[in-house]
Amino acid sequence: MVNTINNIDSLPPIEEQRQTLRQKKILANEYYRVLHIGRYAFGKTDIVSRMKHALENLGHTVFDFNTDDFREVIHNPDGHTGGFGPIEIKLEYIKPVLEQFDPQIILCNAGGYTFSEEDSQWLKDRGFILVGITLSDPDVFVSTKKFAHRFDYHVTNAIEAIKMYEDVGITNTMHFPFAIDRTFIETEAIERKDWNADVICIGNATNREDRNKMMKYLDQYFDVKVYGTGWDFPDSFPVSGEDFYSAARAGKFHINFPGTRAGYTNLKIGVFESIANGGILCTEYFDEMELFFEYGKEIIGYKDAEDLKEKLEYYLEHPEEAEQMRRRAFYKLVHHHMWESRWEDLFAQIKQDINVDRKKLTKKRYEEIGELHGTKERAAKVIVQGYYGALNTGDDLILESISNNIKKNHPNTVVMVAGFNRRNITLRQGYYSLPRTDVYRMEKFIKEADLLIYGGGGLLNDYSFNNSAGVADFFDSFPVGLTGMGIIPTMANIHEVPRMYFALGVGPLRNPEARKFAKFLVNQMSVVTVRDQYSKDLLESIDGINNEVIKTSDPTYMLDYPGTDLADKYLEKNNINPNEKLVLVTLREWKGNPIDFEEKMAKYLDAIISQSGYSVLFLPYQFGTGNSDDNRIHRKVLDSMTKKDKTYIYEHEGDYEEFLSLIGKAELVISMRLHGSILANRFGVPSIGFNYDNKVLAHYQNMNMTKYLLDLDFDTDYAVNLFAELKLNRDYISKEITEYVFREREESSKTFNYAVELLKDGIRKEKNIYRHYPREESLREMRVKTLNKELRELKEQKRDLFLRLRTLNNTVGNLRNMKKSLNGLNLDHIQTLDLSNAKFESEIGKSSEEIVVALTKNKLGIRLSDLDAPKKGDFSSAKVNLDLEPGNEYILNVDVQSPYYNPKNTGRIKYFILIDGKKVYSKDIAVEEKQKQLAFKVYPKKQNVVIEFKLEALKNCENWSWGRVSKTYFSNLSVVKMENIKRSKNVFKRTIRKH
């Protein structure tokens, strides 16, 4: 137990303590490269998000893989939720991340996340340390015990779960108690005086009768507010983001309920959230809490509602003592219970076990890992902005070159890419992708960056500016073009982050206002480099540019050749003789292409093949799907060619090593793409280009090869002769361009030198970052959310009206089936019931996560908890309370559907409907898949009537998917009170109408 702080008089008020924390440096003793996999279900205040922030706060090099951004990586066929698993991460999707980022530790943070047995072994075989985190124990132990062994180290939030894992033979589990991160504590809150209350509770009360009972009792004596779903308070509502902080700071005393849905008692995250927000925590007495806070000194403990009421009254009457308690708890939290210290402790334990103790893993596993050591170099964060992720090979290889060469100088760099398609950036290339167009989220990344690189590529031009609203688009966060791409550099300038134009291609810039805006952007840069003389001259022609414009060269000159092995393997795989001489051809559908361009290219290539005997391989630089795919024009040209047997098309799948290998193996290259010529020349392959843009002309001037440029409207005979000349002089020209390439590599290396020096400046610079804003979204977006919420409420009202109408029609039909009079039917007595308040139970306890497959106001779905082989007597149950008047007659309506249908498999599982424990309907799940409507006539003997929907296994089922197919849905529950109806002899009577 942590020592109590006794000298309370020396502790300043909480806001002073908060300010002291903001000014304090908290860094790790050594830094690790960590791949953090998780999802942030509740946004900024989500526990997994807070844990990740703490890792970053400590200075570790963290790749944040948020599965909400890439849902396709999740394999969850059983529909697990609520921390239950296994929910498997598909390894094939994250292999690019592993290759690029090369983590030491892979964290699967909560949510039931893990890897399959096979994928876990693959990762272990390659030396990655796998750590699994469970945040919902002991409730989820029943599922986590099945896959915890897949990790090297597994940690649990619940101390009592340690023995539970040991009892089933899992010895790799350690205690990792809840905490809070410094950013959460430091965040400012918007004061909402109308939310002030003596007593509050933030949390959900769905199926938690104890919570509602306690808070309603306290509401009789105190000013009480509750936030969340399922509360029996008409003015309650859920809070998140900035509202969470506002609500928490507005409450003096925070009520904590330590009981879990499965009936356990343990420490919860809300304890730390409440104290971090300055609340005085009130909780039932339980032993585990005493390991963290002291009852009576730092928090309030209570035995029952009456005991809590008396203590609240006492502290409200003695505010000085309450204030002392607040300060003590906050001090203890900051000094002992932050996620930053939890991570330090965990990594120290793992390091101790790997390097010294060697008790938790096998001898073989320790040999595979070797030793674990961090570095003394904290993470550097570099944002690279450009046209990345758009499946353009030239741009993507620029990114590869920038990343590789920056990391050579600073290995602990996280390269974060602000591009166009986050999926391609992360899942294809393996880079940390940023939400470029969301300036509210981007600002956090910008403030924390050590360097912003804008480029390379042709990013300063007025192509889209001429078709836009001009400069005004900049203030509307327009995401593309000259203005849109200028937003991030401007924010970086405001936050004094070192920033540079990285070997940009410039132009055209003919629009006078585009030139003014370009001046505005250029003058914000710390360093401006361009890739060619044309770009330098163009920028220097703009009046008012103060920065020096430095000519360097294209970043792709710094790429290394991977050798010919990958090219040979590709050729053999595609039945092409590896010894065959290849001409690589890259074309593009350019707006300036003549009408007969494709026809002339077909004749040109046929003639080349006939004269040289070479084969043609079309090599797309822009690939994927859609109009921009270079293979569209390649296929059109191929269709017009006669030498199809000597012509091939490369289907680009993003394997850039293979791509570069093919370029270096080619005899000659014909390319409309700038980087088609640059990369060919980089590897000593002579090329013929097309003079469709000044950037291409600039390159051929640099190589002293303007002779080998063709106009788009070229003469076919001239082009054929030019190719023959290039073929004849290939070796001489190759040697000559190699000398020019050496010069360009020297120039290109200067760009990286500038970047590295700026990065050093950024790392050294003391960042005065204000991280404490409560809001991370625009007021406009918040207004949209509010309007959408109002729209949903209107739709809900519409659905309720529709349901009432349908209930009326069904009731009329049912009464006719019962041969009853309609005289007793009163429209005011039709009531639709809220199924979301159902109470769930199964043979494993009262937890709902494993058995509930649908839950809304109008519909609930349940299944058996054992998804494979339920045993006789296994059950799942949902109970709904009905408030009826004894002595009256009611018609109860409900729709039922069990989608599984296979009459051969009857006799295993049935569903039942019970009213006050008496079965009124049952059906085998395998006999009917259509939805049916049931109606029951009820004469209640008491006010509280319970309708129960139940699934039950009738026998020990074979090992199959019986739990999965047992899904049964109950919907549109309504009750109609009848008047002046003479009671029949049967208490229950039903009719069935099939849809």
GROMACS .gro file of N, CA and C in nm, residues 350-418:
model
  207
  350ILE      N    1   0.929  -0.648  -1.804
  350ILE     CA    2   0.955  -0.730  -1.923
  350ILE      C    3   1.105  -0.739  -1.949
  351LYS      N    4   1.173  -0.626  -1.939
  351LYS     CA    5   1.318  -0.626  -1.961
  351LYS      C    6   1.389  -0.713  -1.857
  352GLN      N    7   1.347  -0.704  -1.733
  352GLN     CA    8   1.408  -0.784  -1.627
  352GLN      C    9   1.389  -0.932  -1.654
  353ASP      N   10   1.271  -0.970  -1.700
  353ASP     CA   11   1.245  -1.110  -1.726
  353ASP      C   12   1.327  -1.161  -1.847
  354ILE      N   13   1.336  -1.080  -1.952
  354ILE     CA   14   1.408  -1.123  -2.072
  354ILE      C   15   1.559  -1.126  -2.049
  355ASN      N   16   1.611  -1.024  -1.984
  355ASN     CA   17   1.756  -1.010  -1.972
  355ASN      C   18   1.815  -1.079  -1.850
  356VAL      N   19   1.732  -1.101  -1.746
  356VAL     CA   20   1.788  -1.152  -1.620
  356VAL      C   21   1.713  -1.275  -1.568
  357ASP      N   22   1.585  -1.258  -1.531
  357ASP     CA   23   1.514  -1.365  -1.459
  357ASP      C   24   1.482  -1.486  -1.546
  358ARG      N   25   1.430  -1.463  -1.665
  358ARG     CA   26   1.395  -1.569  -1.761
  358ARG      C   27   1.305  -1.676  -1.697
  359LYS      N   28   1.188  -1.632  -1.648
  359LYS     CA   29   1.097  -1.723  -1.578
  359LYS      C   30   0.964  -1.745  -1.650
  360LYS      N   31   0.924  -1.653  -1.736
  360LYS     CA   32   0.788  -1.659  -1.791
  360LYS      C   33   0.780  -1.724  -1.929
  361LEU      N   34   0.889  -1.728  -2.003
  361LEU     CA   35   0.888  -1.782  -2.138
  361LEU      C   36   0.972  -1.909  -2.145
  362THR      N   37   0.969  -1.972  -2.261
  362THR     CA   38   1.050  -2.092  -2.280
  362THR      C   39   1.194  -2.054  -2.313
  363LYS      N   40   1.283  -2.148  -2.293
  363LYS     CA   41   1.424  -2.123  -2.325
  363LYS      C   42   1.441  -2.087  -2.471
  364LYS      N   43   1.368  -2.159  -2.558
  364LYS     CA   44   1.375  -2.131  -2.702
  364LYS      C   45   1.330  -1.989  -2.732
  365ARG      N   46   1.224  -1.946  -2.663
  365ARG     CA   47   1.171  -1.812  -2.688
  365ARG      C   48   1.271  -1.705  -2.645
  366TYR      N   49   1.335  -1.724  -2.532
  366TYR     CA   50   1.437  -1.628  -2.488
  366TYR      C   51   1.551  -1.619  -2.590
  367GLU      N   52   1.587  -1.733  -2.649
  367GLU     CA   53   1.693  -1.733  -2.749
  367GLU      C   54   1.651  -1.657  -2.873
  368GLU      N   55   1.523  -1.669  -2.911
  368GLU     CA   56   1.472  -1.597  -3.029
  368GLU      C   57   1.474  -1.446  -3.005
  369ILE      N   58   1.438  -1.405  -2.884
  369ILE     CA   59   1.431  -1.262  -2.853
  369ILE      C   60   1.570  -1.202  -2.834
  370GLY      N   61   1.658  -1.281  -2.773
  370GLY     CA   62   1.789  -1.225  -2.737
  370GLY      C   63   1.773  -1.140  -2.612
  371GLU      N   64   1.819  -1.018  -2.617
  371GLU     CA   65   1.801  -0.926  -2.506
  371GLU      C   66   1.719  -0.805  -2.551
  372LEU      N   67   1.654  -0.744  -2.455
  372LEU     CA   68   1.574  -0.625  -2.483
  372LEU      C   69   1.646  -0.502  -2.432
  373HIS      N   70   1.673  -0.409  -2.521
  373HIS     CA   71   1.736  -0.283  -2.482
  373HIS      C   72   1.670  -0.169  -2.559
  374GLY      N   73   1.643  -0.062  -2.489
  374GLY     CA   74   1.594   0.058  -2.555
  374GLY      C   75   1.712   0.145  -2.595
  375THR      N   76   1.681   0.265  -2.636
  375THR     CA   77   1.786   0.361  -2.671
  375THR      C   78   1.773   0.483  -2.580
  376LYS      N   79   1.873   0.566  -2.580
  376LYS     CA   80   1.867   0.691  -2.506
  376LYS      C   81   1.819   0.805  -2.595
  377GLU      N   82   1.780   0.772  -2.715
  377GLU     CA   83   1.736   0.872  -2.813
  377GLU      C   84   1.584   0.868  -2.821
  378ARG      N   85   1.518   0.972  -2.774
  378ARG     CA   86   1.371   0.972  -2.776
  378ARG      C   87   1.321   0.983  -2.919
  379ALA      N   88   1.194   0.954  -2.936
  379ALA     CA   89   1.135   0.954  -3.070
  379ALA      C   90   1.143   1.091  -3.135
  380ALA      N   91   1.174   1.092  -3.263
  380ALA     CA   92   1.161   1.213  -3.345
  380ALA      C   93   1.040   1.195  -3.434
  381LYS      N   94   0.964   1.302  -3.453
  381LYS     CA   95   0.842   1.294  -3.532
  381LYS      C   96   0.856   1.384  -3.654
  382VAL      N   97   0.849   1.322  -3.772
  382VAL     CA   98   0.861   1.396  -3.897
  382VAL      C   99   0.732   1.378  -3.977
  383ILE      N  100   0.668   1.489  -4.010
  383ILE     CA  101   0.550   1.485  -4.097
  383ILE      C  102   0.597   1.509  -4.240
  384VAL      N  103   0.557   1.420  -4.330
  384VAL     CA  104   0.587   1.437  -4.472
  384VAL      C  105   0.454   1.456  -4.544
  385GLN      N  106   0.440   1.571  -4.608
  385GLN     CA  107   0.315   1.603  -4.678
  385GLN      C  108   0.338   1.600  -4.828
  386GLY      N  109   0.246   1.537  -4.899
  386GLY     CA  110   0.256   1.534  -5.044
  386GLY      C  111   0.145   1.451  -5.104
  387TYR      N  112   0.156   1.426  -5.235
  387TYR     CA  113   0.054   1.346  -5.305
  387TYR      C  114   0.083   1.198  -5.285
  388TYR      N  115   0.079   1.156  -5.159
  388TYR     CA  116   0.111   1.018  -5.126
  388TYR      C  117  -0.016   0.936  -5.105
  389GLY      N  118  -0.003   0.807  -5.132
  389GLY     CA  119  -0.118   0.718  -5.114
  389GLY      C  120  -0.211   0.716  -5.233
  390ALA      N  121  -0.176   0.786  -5.342
  390ALA     CA  122  -0.262   0.791  -5.460
  390ALA      C  123  -0.220   0.689  -5.565
  391LEU      N  124  -0.137   0.592  -5.525
  391LEU     CA  125  -0.089   0.485  -5.613
  391LEU      C  126  -0.010   0.539  -5.732
  392ASN      N  127   0.065   0.645  -5.705
  392ASN     CA  128   0.157   0.698  -5.805
  392ASN      C  129   0.297   0.656  -5.766
  393THR      N  130   0.361   0.575  -5.851
  393THR     CA  131   0.489   0.515  -5.816
  393THR      C  132   0.596   0.620  -5.793
  394GLY      N  133   0.599   0.723  -5.874
  394GLY     CA  134   0.700   0.827  -5.857
  394GLY      C  135   0.691   0.893  -5.722
  395ASP      N  136   0.569   0.932  -5.684
  395ASP     CA  137   0.550   0.997  -5.554
  395ASP      C  138   0.582   0.900  -5.439
  396ASP      N  139   0.535   0.776  -5.451
  396ASP     CA  140   0.557   0.680  -5.343
  396ASP      C  141   0.706   0.649  -5.325
  397LEU      N  142   0.781   0.647  -5.435
  397LEU     CA  143   0.925   0.622  -5.423
  397LEU      C  144   0.999   0.744  -5.368
  398ILE      N  145   0.947   0.862  -5.392
  398ILE     CA  146   1.001   0.981  -5.325
  398ILE      C  147   0.987   0.964  -5.174
  399LEU      N  148   0.869   0.919  -5.130
  399LEU     CA  149   0.844   0.897  -4.988
  399LEU      C  150   0.940   0.792  -4.933
  400GLU      N  151   0.960   0.683  -5.007
  400GLU     CA  152   1.054   0.578  -4.964
  400GLU      C  153   1.193   0.638  -4.944
  401SER      N  154   1.235   0.720  -5.039
  401SER     CA  155   1.369   0.777  -5.033
  401SER      C  156   1.383   0.872  -4.914
  402ILE      N  157   1.282   0.957  -4.893
  402ILE     CA  158   1.285   1.050  -4.780
  402ILE      C  159   1.294   0.974  -4.649
  403SER      N  160   1.206   0.875  -4.632
  403SER     CA  161   1.202   0.799  -4.507
  403SER      C  162   1.333   0.726  -4.481
  404ASN      N  163   1.380   0.654  -4.583
  404ASN     CA  164   1.502   0.574  -4.564
  404ASN      C  165   1.621   0.659  -4.525
  405ASN      N  166   1.635   0.772  -4.589
  405ASN     CA  167   1.753   0.854  -4.565
  405ASN      C  168   1.744   0.935  -4.436
  406ILE      N  169   1.623   0.972  -4.396
  406ILE     CA  170   1.607   1.038  -4.266
  406ILE      C  171   1.641   0.939  -4.154
  407LYS      N  172   1.592   0.816  -4.167
  407LYS     CA  173   1.614   0.716  -4.062
  407LYS      C  174   1.759   0.673  -4.052
  408LYS      N  175   1.835   0.685  -4.162
  408LYS     CA  176   1.978   0.655  -4.153
  408LYS      C  177   2.047   0.746  -4.053
  409ASN      N  178   1.999   0.868  -4.043
  409ASN     CA  179   2.059   0.965  -3.953
  409ASN      C  180   1.993   0.967  -3.815
  410HIS      N  181   1.865   0.930  -3.810
  410HIS     CA  182   1.794   0.929  -3.682
  410HIS      C  183   1.699   0.810  -3.681
  411PRO      N  184   1.748   0.692  -3.640
  411PRO     CA  185   1.669   0.568  -3.650
  411PRO      C  186   1.537   0.572  -3.574
  412ASN      N  187   1.530   0.647  -3.466
  412ASN     CA  188   1.408   0.651  -3.385
  412ASN      C  189   1.307   0.752  -3.437
  413THR      N  190   1.302   0.768  -3.567
  413THR     CA  191   1.208   0.862  -3.628
  413THR      C  192   1.077   0.792  -3.664
  414VAL      N  193   0.967   0.856  -3.629
  414VAL     CA  194   0.836   0.814  -3.679
  414VAL      C  195   0.804   0.903  -3.798
  415VAL      N  196   0.798   0.843  -3.917
  415VAL     CA  197   0.760   0.918  -4.036
  415VAL      C  198   0.609   0.912  -4.050
  416MET      N  199   0.545   1.028  -4.036
  416MET     CA  200   0.399   1.038  -4.041
  416MET      C  201   0.359   1.109  -4.169
  417VAL      N  202   0.274   1.045  -4.247
  417VAL     CA  203   0.247   1.092  -4.382
  417VAL      C  204   0.110   1.157  -4.391
  418ALA      N  205   0.110   1.282  -4.436
  418ALA     CA  206  -0.014   1.355  -4.461
  418ALA      C  207  -0.038   1.352  -4.611
   0.00000   0.00000   0.00000
